[in-house]
Amino acid sequence: MIVIEVPTTSTSRFGKGAKTTTQISKPTIPRATLDDLYRKVLTWDYSKLDKKTDEKTFKCVPDSFSSVDEYVTIFEPLLIEEFRSQLWKSIEESDSPLVRHHVVSVSGVNDFHLVQLQKVHSVSVFETFSEQDIVLLSREDKLGDHMTSHVLGKVEKIEREKQNPNVNSKDPILRIKVYLMHLGKFVSERAKQMFTQWSVGSELYVKKITSGSTVNREFQALHKISSLPLLPFLITPKNTPSNANSPLKLMNTDQNQKTPFSPFAFFSKIFNPSQLEAMQHACDANSIGFKLLQGPPGTGKTRTIIGILSVLLKALKEPTPPIIKKNTSQKNAVNEKQTLPCTKKHILVCAPSNAAVDEIVLRLLEGGVWNPDGSHVKPNVVRVGVS
């Protein structure tokens, strides 16, 4: 996990008026589309998603980048690998059934095939599919390593066929995009098995895995980075040393203690150095701008967020120091202490998806946040939005 500080200016929240001498070369790599993403994702083997990708595939994330091309080249594989990890986690946690459908039609769309499916009328199993869902298509009715004819697909559209008398209008038609062939060759033996056995009326089993909406937004945002006003700060970030007035240091009651986590001494036992550094930077009270915590799956980003919330909530509860106001209205001037009125403070936690927000809320409700003595307390939480 690395920490990147992105400063902002007083003239504009979005960089207008900011002065920077950083010259960023224009990207030379053509901007990728979602089709480029799914040419990779839809070739994955459902039964082997738990196999980790060779670490040599990824490049080490530097402190700064020489160009937009380098930034995209480094982060795109990490983004895709994180999605693969999310797919496998969804498979482990999901109990979505295999729902029997029959093929209504199959057509070619650019490099992809579009399969139209409708649930077999006699099937009583109910499953709600949504557009952008990632699904498993299989000819077998049971999951396992024995499967030989299966592919991943993405739900492009869901609609009811009201004008076709041969189609039952009660159940919607799923229009699912699959990637079977590249340059005239099948991408896998599994894809070949699926293609050669497809025909109108044949049956397939469909299983919902997870939504692809979040990875779609992340992938598109990554490839639009060159148009961001904050681009110079992302490419050449400023890594600022920990500030002496951060909440972590303000709460240090032991002046002989070297670590700024004196009320949270046990943190050194439950967090690794990069996580501790991330908390230190994120809680820097005098820092201008915002911080980006970046790391591949499994590096403890969500757990680190809980640690940051623990520190910030403790800092917000500290009494407001009195303001010394000099009274000059009298001949014998005296100093008066004036305490600011106590206002209730809140922390807003956001995420790009409802699932990510729910994960943080669940951890707060189940485990709460830490107190300086190592005990736990459950904060008041308001969940905004629809899960």
Coordinates of C-alpha atoms in Angstrom, one line a residue:
M1 CA 0.0 0.0 0.0
I2 CA 1.3 3.5 -0.9
V3 CA 0.2 6.9 0.1
I4 CA -0.1 9.8 -2.4
E5 CA -0.8 13.3 -1.3
V6 CA -2.8 15.4 -3.7
P7 CA -2.7 19.1 -2.8
T8 CA -5.4 21.6 -3.7
T9 CA -5.3 25.3 -3.9
S10 CA -7.2 28.0 -2.1
T11 CA -8.5 29.5 -5.4
S12 CA -10.4 26.4 -6.6
R13 CA -11.2 22.9 -5.3
F14 CA -10.6 21.5 -8.8
G15 CA -7.3 23.1 -9.6
K16 CA -8.4 26.2 -11.4
G17 CA -5.8 28.9 -10.8
A18 CA -3.3 26.4 -9.5
K19 CA 0.2 27.2 -10.7
T20 CA 2.4 24.2 -11.6
T21 CA 5.4 23.9 -13.8
T22 CA 5.0 20.2 -14.3
Q23 CA 4.8 19.4 -18.0
I24 CA 2.9 16.2 -18.7
S25 CA 3.4 14.6 -22.1
K26 CA 0.2 13.8 -24.0
P27 CA -0.8 10.1 -24.0
T28 CA 0.3 8.1 -27.0
I29 CA -1.6 4.9 -26.2
P30 CA -5.1 5.0 -27.7
R31 CA -7.8 5.4 -25.1
A32 CA -9.2 1.9 -24.2
T33 CA -12.9 1.2 -24.2
L34 CA -15.0 -1.2 -22.2
D35 CA -14.8 -3.7 -25.0
D36 CA -11.0 -3.8 -24.4
L37 CA -11.7 -4.6 -20.8
Y38 CA -14.1 -7.4 -21.5
R39 CA -11.9 -9.0 -24.1
K40 CA -9.8 -9.9 -21.1
V41 CA -12.4 -10.5 -18.4
L42 CA -14.7 -12.7 -20.5
T43 CA -11.8 -15.1 -21.4
W44 CA -11.3 -16.0 -17.7
D45 CA -12.0 -19.6 -16.6
Y46 CA -14.7 -19.6 -14.0
S47 CA -13.2 -22.7 -12.2
K48 CA -9.8 -21.1 -12.0
L49 CA -10.5 -17.6 -10.8
D50 CA -9.0 -18.5 -7.4
K51 CA -5.6 -18.9 -9.1
K52 CA -3.5 -15.8 -8.4
T53 CA -1.8 -14.1 -11.3
D54 CA 2.0 -14.3 -11.5
E55 CA 3.4 -11.2 -9.7
K56 CA 5.8 -10.7 -12.5
T57 CA 2.9 -9.6 -14.6
F58 CA 2.6 -6.4 -12.5
K59 CA 5.1 -3.5 -12.3
C60 CA 6.0 -1.8 -9.0
V61 CA 4.1 1.4 -8.4
P62 CA 6.6 4.3 -8.3
D63 CA 6.3 7.4 -6.3
S64 CA 5.8 9.5 -9.4
F65 CA 5.2 8.8 -13.1
S66 CA 7.0 10.0 -16.2
S67 CA 3.8 10.1 -18.3
V68 CA 0.1 9.4 -18.5
D69 CA 1.0 6.3 -20.5
E70 CA 3.1 4.9 -17.7
Y71 CA 0.4 5.6 -15.1
V72 CA -2.2 3.8 -17.2
T73 CA 0.1 0.9 -18.1
I74 CA 0.9 0.3 -14.4
F75 CA -2.5 0.7 -12.9
E76 CA -4.6 -1.1 -15.5
P77 CA -3.4 -4.6 -14.7
L78 CA -3.8 -3.9 -11.0
L79 CA -7.4 -2.8 -11.6
I80 CA -8.2 -5.8 -13.6
E81 CA -6.6 -8.1 -11.1
E82 CA -8.6 -6.6 -8.3
F83 CA -11.8 -7.3 -10.3
R84 CA -10.7 -10.9 -10.7
S85 CA -10.3 -11.1 -7.0
Q86 CA -13.7 -9.6 -6.5
L87 CA -15.3 -12.1 -8.8
W88 CA -13.7 -15.0 -6.9
K89 CA -14.9 -13.5 -3.6
S90 CA -18.4 -13.2 -4.9
I91 CA -18.3 -16.8 -6.1
E92 CA -17.3 -17.9 -2.6
E93 CA -20.0 -15.9 -0.8
S94 CA -22.8 -16.2 -3.3
D95 CA -25.5 -18.9 -3.3
S96 CA -27.0 -17.8 -6.6
P97 CA -28.5 -20.8 -8.4
L98 CA -28.0 -22.0 -11.9
V99 CA -31.1 -21.0 -13.8
R100 CA -32.1 -23.0 -16.9
H101 CA -32.6 -20.9 -20.0
H102 CA -33.2 -21.6 -23.7
V103 CA -31.4 -19.9 -26.6
V104 CA -33.6 -17.4 -28.5
S105 CA -30.9 -16.2 -30.9
V106 CA -27.2 -15.9 -31.4
S107 CA -25.5 -13.1 -33.4
G108 CA -22.1 -11.6 -33.9
V109 CA -21.4 -8.1 -32.8
N110 CA -17.9 -6.9 -33.7
D111 CA -15.5 -9.3 -31.9
F112 CA -18.2 -10.5 -29.6
H113 CA -21.3 -12.7 -29.8
L114 CA -24.6 -11.6 -28.4
V115 CA -26.7 -14.5 -27.0
Q116 CA -30.4 -13.9 -26.3
L117 CA -31.7 -16.2 -23.6
Q118 CA -35.0 -16.7 -21.8
K119 CA -35.8 -18.8 -18.7
V120 CA -37.4 -22.1 -19.4
H121 CA -41.1 -21.7 -18.6
S122 CA -41.3 -24.7 -16.3
V123 CA -38.4 -23.6 -14.1
S124 CA -39.6 -22.3 -10.7
V125 CA -36.2 -21.0 -9.6
F126 CA -36.2 -17.2 -9.4
E127 CA -33.1 -15.0 -9.9
T128 CA -33.0 -11.3 -10.6
F129 CA -30.5 -10.3 -13.2
S130 CA -29.5 -6.7 -13.9
E131 CA -27.7 -5.0 -16.8
Q132 CA -23.9 -5.0 -16.4
D133 CA -24.1 -8.3 -14.3
I134 CA -21.2 -10.7 -14.9
V135 CA -22.7 -14.2 -15.3
L136 CA -21.6 -17.8 -15.9
L137 CA -23.0 -19.6 -19.0
S138 CA -22.7 -23.3 -18.8
R139 CA -24.1 -26.4 -20.5
E140 CA -23.8 -28.4 -17.3
D141 CA -26.3 -28.1 -14.5
K142 CA -23.8 -28.5 -11.7
L143 CA -20.7 -26.5 -10.8
G144 CA -17.2 -28.0 -10.3
D145 CA -13.9 -28.8 -11.9
H146 CA -15.7 -31.3 -14.2
M147 CA -17.2 -28.5 -16.3
T148 CA -15.9 -28.4 -19.8
S149 CA -18.3 -26.2 -21.6
H150 CA -18.7 -22.8 -20.0
V151 CA -17.8 -19.1 -20.5
L152 CA -18.3 -15.8 -18.7
G153 CA -20.7 -13.3 -20.1
K154 CA -21.9 -9.7 -19.4
V155 CA -25.6 -8.8 -19.4
E156 CA -26.0 -6.1 -21.9
K157 CA -29.7 -5.6 -21.8
I158 CA -32.9 -7.0 -20.3
E159 CA -36.2 -6.6 -22.2
R160 CA -39.5 -8.3 -22.7
E161 CA -40.4 -9.6 -26.1
K162 CA -44.0 -8.7 -26.6
Q163 CA -44.3 -8.9 -30.4
N164 CA -42.9 -12.4 -30.9
P165 CA -45.7 -15.0 -30.4
N166 CA -43.1 -17.8 -30.0
V167 CA -41.6 -16.2 -26.9
N168 CA -43.2 -16.2 -23.5
S169 CA -43.6 -12.5 -22.6
K170 CA -43.8 -13.2 -18.8
D171 CA -40.0 -13.8 -18.5
P172 CA -37.6 -11.2 -19.8
I173 CA -35.0 -11.9 -22.4
L174 CA -31.4 -11.6 -21.3
R175 CA -29.1 -10.2 -24.0
I176 CA -25.6 -11.5 -22.9
K177 CA -22.3 -10.5 -24.5
V178 CA -19.7 -13.3 -24.7
Y179 CA -16.2 -13.3 -26.2
L180 CA -15.5 -16.6 -28.0
M181 CA -13.2 -15.8 -30.9
H182 CA -10.1 -13.7 -31.6
L183 CA -8.8 -13.3 -35.1
G184 CA -10.8 -16.2 -36.3
K185 CA -9.7 -18.6 -33.6
F186 CA -11.5 -19.7 -30.4
V187 CA -10.1 -18.1 -27.3
S188 CA -10.3 -21.4 -25.4
E189 CA -11.5 -25.0 -25.8
R190 CA -14.4 -24.1 -23.5
A191 CA -15.5 -21.4 -25.9
K192 CA -15.3 -23.8 -28.8
Q193 CA -17.5 -26.3 -27.0
M194 CA -20.1 -23.6 -26.2
F195 CA -20.2 -22.3 -29.8
T196 CA -20.4 -25.6 -31.5
Q197 CA -23.4 -26.7 -29.4
W198 CA -25.4 -23.4 -29.6
S199 CA -28.6 -23.4 -31.6
V200 CA -32.0 -21.8 -31.2
G201 CA -33.9 -23.7 -28.6
S202 CA -30.9 -25.3 -27.0
E203 CA -30.6 -25.0 -23.2
L204 CA -28.0 -23.2 -21.1
Y205 CA -27.6 -22.6 -17.4
V206 CA -27.0 -19.0 -16.2
K207 CA -25.6 -18.1 -12.8
K208 CA -25.2 -14.5 -11.6
I209 CA -21.8 -13.7 -10.2
T210 CA -21.5 -10.0 -9.5
S211 CA -22.2 -6.6 -11.0
G212 CA -19.6 -5.1 -13.4
S213 CA -20.8 -1.5 -12.9
T214 CA -18.0 -0.4 -10.5
V215 CA -15.2 -1.8 -12.6
N216 CA -16.7 -0.2 -15.7
R217 CA -16.5 3.2 -14.0
E218 CA -13.0 2.6 -12.7
F219 CA -11.7 1.5 -16.0
Q220 CA -13.2 4.4 -17.9
A221 CA -12.0 6.9 -15.2
L222 CA -8.4 5.4 -15.5
H223 CA -8.4 6.0 -19.3
K224 CA -9.8 9.5 -19.0
I225 CA -7.1 10.6 -16.5
S226 CA -5.4 12.9 -19.1
S227 CA -8.5 15.2 -19.0
L228 CA -8.5 15.6 -15.2
P229 CA -7.5 19.1 -13.9
L230 CA -5.6 17.4 -11.1
L231 CA -3.5 15.3 -13.5
P232 CA -0.1 16.9 -12.6
F233 CA -0.7 16.1 -8.9
L234 CA -1.5 12.5 -9.7
I235 CA 1.4 12.0 -12.0
T236 CA 4.0 13.8 -9.7
P237 CA 2.4 13.6 -6.2
K238 CA 3.9 15.3 -3.2
N239 CA 4.9 13.0 -0.4
T240 CA 4.9 15.1 2.7
P241 CA 6.5 13.9 5.9
S242 CA 4.2 13.4 8.9
N243 CA 3.2 16.7 10.5
A244 CA 3.8 17.3 14.1
N245 CA 0.3 18.6 14.6
S246 CA -1.6 15.6 13.2
P247 CA -4.3 14.1 15.4
L248 CA -2.0 11.2 16.0
K249 CA 0.8 13.4 17.4
L250 CA -1.6 15.7 19.2
M251 CA -2.8 12.7 21.2
N252 CA 0.7 11.7 22.2
T253 CA 0.8 12.1 26.0
D254 CA 4.2 10.5 26.5
Q255 CA 6.9 12.9 25.2
N256 CA 9.5 10.1 25.5
Q257 CA 7.5 7.8 23.2
K258 CA 9.0 8.0 19.7
T259 CA 6.0 6.6 17.9
P260 CA 3.1 9.1 17.4
F261 CA 0.6 6.3 18.2
S262 CA 1.0 6.4 22.0
P263 CA -2.8 6.1 22.7
F264 CA -2.8 3.4 20.0
A265 CA 0.3 1.6 21.0
F266 CA -1.2 -1.8 20.1
F267 CA -1.6 -0.6 16.4
S268 CA 2.0 -1.7 15.8
K269 CA 1.0 -5.2 16.6
I270 CA -2.1 -5.4 14.3
F271 CA -1.1 -3.2 11.4
N272 CA 1.9 -3.4 9.1
P273 CA 4.3 -0.5 8.4
S274 CA 2.6 0.6 5.2
Q275 CA -0.8 0.7 6.9
L276 CA 0.6 2.6 9.9
E277 CA 2.1 5.1 7.4
A278 CA -1.2 5.5 5.6
M279 CA -3.0 6.3 8.9
Q280 CA -0.3 8.8 9.8
H281 CA -0.6 10.6 6.5
A282 CA -4.4 10.5 6.4
C283 CA -4.7 12.0 9.8
D284 CA -2.2 14.9 9.1
A285 CA -4.3 17.8 10.4
N286 CA -2.2 20.5 8.7
S287 CA -2.0 18.8 5.3
I288 CA -3.6 20.6 2.4
G289 CA -5.6 18.5 -0.1
F290 CA -6.5 14.8 0.1
K291 CA -4.7 11.5 0.2
L292 CA -4.9 8.5 -2.1
L293 CA -4.3 5.1 -0.5
Q294 CA -3.5 2.7 -3.3
G295 CA -2.8 -1.0 -3.1
P296 CA -3.7 -4.4 -4.7
P297 CA -6.3 -6.7 -3.3
G298 CA -5.6 -8.1 0.2
T299 CA -3.4 -5.2 1.4
G300 CA -5.9 -4.2 4.1
K301 CA -7.3 -1.0 2.7
T302 CA -10.7 -1.4 4.4
R303 CA -9.1 -2.3 7.7
T304 CA -6.9 0.7 7.5
I305 CA -9.9 2.9 6.9
I306 CA -11.3 1.6 10.2
G307 CA -8.1 2.5 11.9
I308 CA -8.2 6.0 10.4
L309 CA -11.8 6.4 11.6
S310 CA -10.7 5.3 15.1
V311 CA -8.1 8.0 15.3
L312 CA -10.2 10.7 13.8
L313 CA -13.2 10.0 16.0
K314 CA -11.0 10.1 19.1
A315 CA -9.4 13.4 17.9
L316 CA -12.9 14.9 17.3
K317 CA -13.9 14.2 20.9
E318 CA -10.9 16.1 22.3
P319 CA -12.1 19.4 24.0
T320 CA -11.6 22.5 22.0
P321 CA -8.6 24.5 23.3
P322 CA -9.6 27.9 24.7
I323 CA -8.7 31.0 22.7
I324 CA -6.8 33.7 24.5
K325 CA -8.4 37.0 23.7
K326 CA -6.7 40.2 24.8
N327 CA -9.1 42.8 26.2
T328 CA -7.8 46.3 25.3
S329 CA -11.0 48.2 26.2
Q330 CA -9.9 48.9 29.7
K331 CA -6.8 50.7 31.0
N332 CA -5.7 47.6 32.9
A333 CA -5.8 45.1 30.0
V334 CA -6.4 41.5 31.0
N335 CA -6.3 38.3 29.0
E336 CA -9.7 36.5 28.8
K337 CA -10.2 32.9 27.9
Q338 CA -12.9 32.3 25.4
T339 CA -14.0 28.7 24.6
L340 CA -15.7 28.1 21.3
P341 CA -19.1 26.5 21.4
C342 CA -19.0 22.8 21.1
T343 CA -20.4 21.5 17.8
K344 CA -21.2 17.9 17.0
K345 CA -18.8 16.7 14.3
H346 CA -19.3 14.0 11.8
I347 CA -17.2 12.0 9.3
L348 CA -18.5 11.2 5.9
V349 CA -17.3 7.9 4.3
C350 CA -17.9 7.4 0.6
A351 CA -17.2 4.6 -1.8
P352 CA -17.8 4.0 -5.6
S353 CA -20.3 1.3 -5.0
N354 CA -23.1 0.3 -2.5
A355 CA -21.3 -3.0 -1.8
A356 CA -18.1 -1.1 -0.7
V357 CA -20.1 1.2 1.6
D358 CA -22.0 -1.8 3.0
E359 CA -18.7 -3.5 3.7
I360 CA -17.4 -0.6 5.8
V361 CA -20.8 -0.2 7.6
L362 CA -20.8 -4.0 8.4
R363 CA -17.4 -3.8 9.9
L364 CA -18.4 -0.7 12.0
L365 CA -21.5 -2.4 13.2
E366 CA -19.9 -5.7 14.0
G367 CA -16.5 -4.7 15.3
G368 CA -16.8 -0.9 15.8
V369 CA -13.7 1.3 16.1
W370 CA -10.8 1.1 18.5
N371 CA -10.3 3.1 21.6
P372 CA -6.7 4.1 22.7
D373 CA -6.7 1.3 25.3
G374 CA -7.5 -1.3 22.7
S375 CA -11.1 -1.8 23.5
H376 CA -13.9 -1.4 20.9
V377 CA -16.8 1.0 20.7
K378 CA -19.5 1.0 18.1
P379 CA -20.1 4.5 16.7
N380 CA -23.4 5.9 15.6
V381 CA -23.7 5.1 11.8
V382 CA -26.2 6.5 9.3
R383 CA -26.2 4.6 6.0
V384 CA -27.2 7.0 3.2
G385 CA -28.4 5.5 -0.1
V386 CA -30.0 2.3 -1.3
S387 CA -28.1 -1.0 -1.0

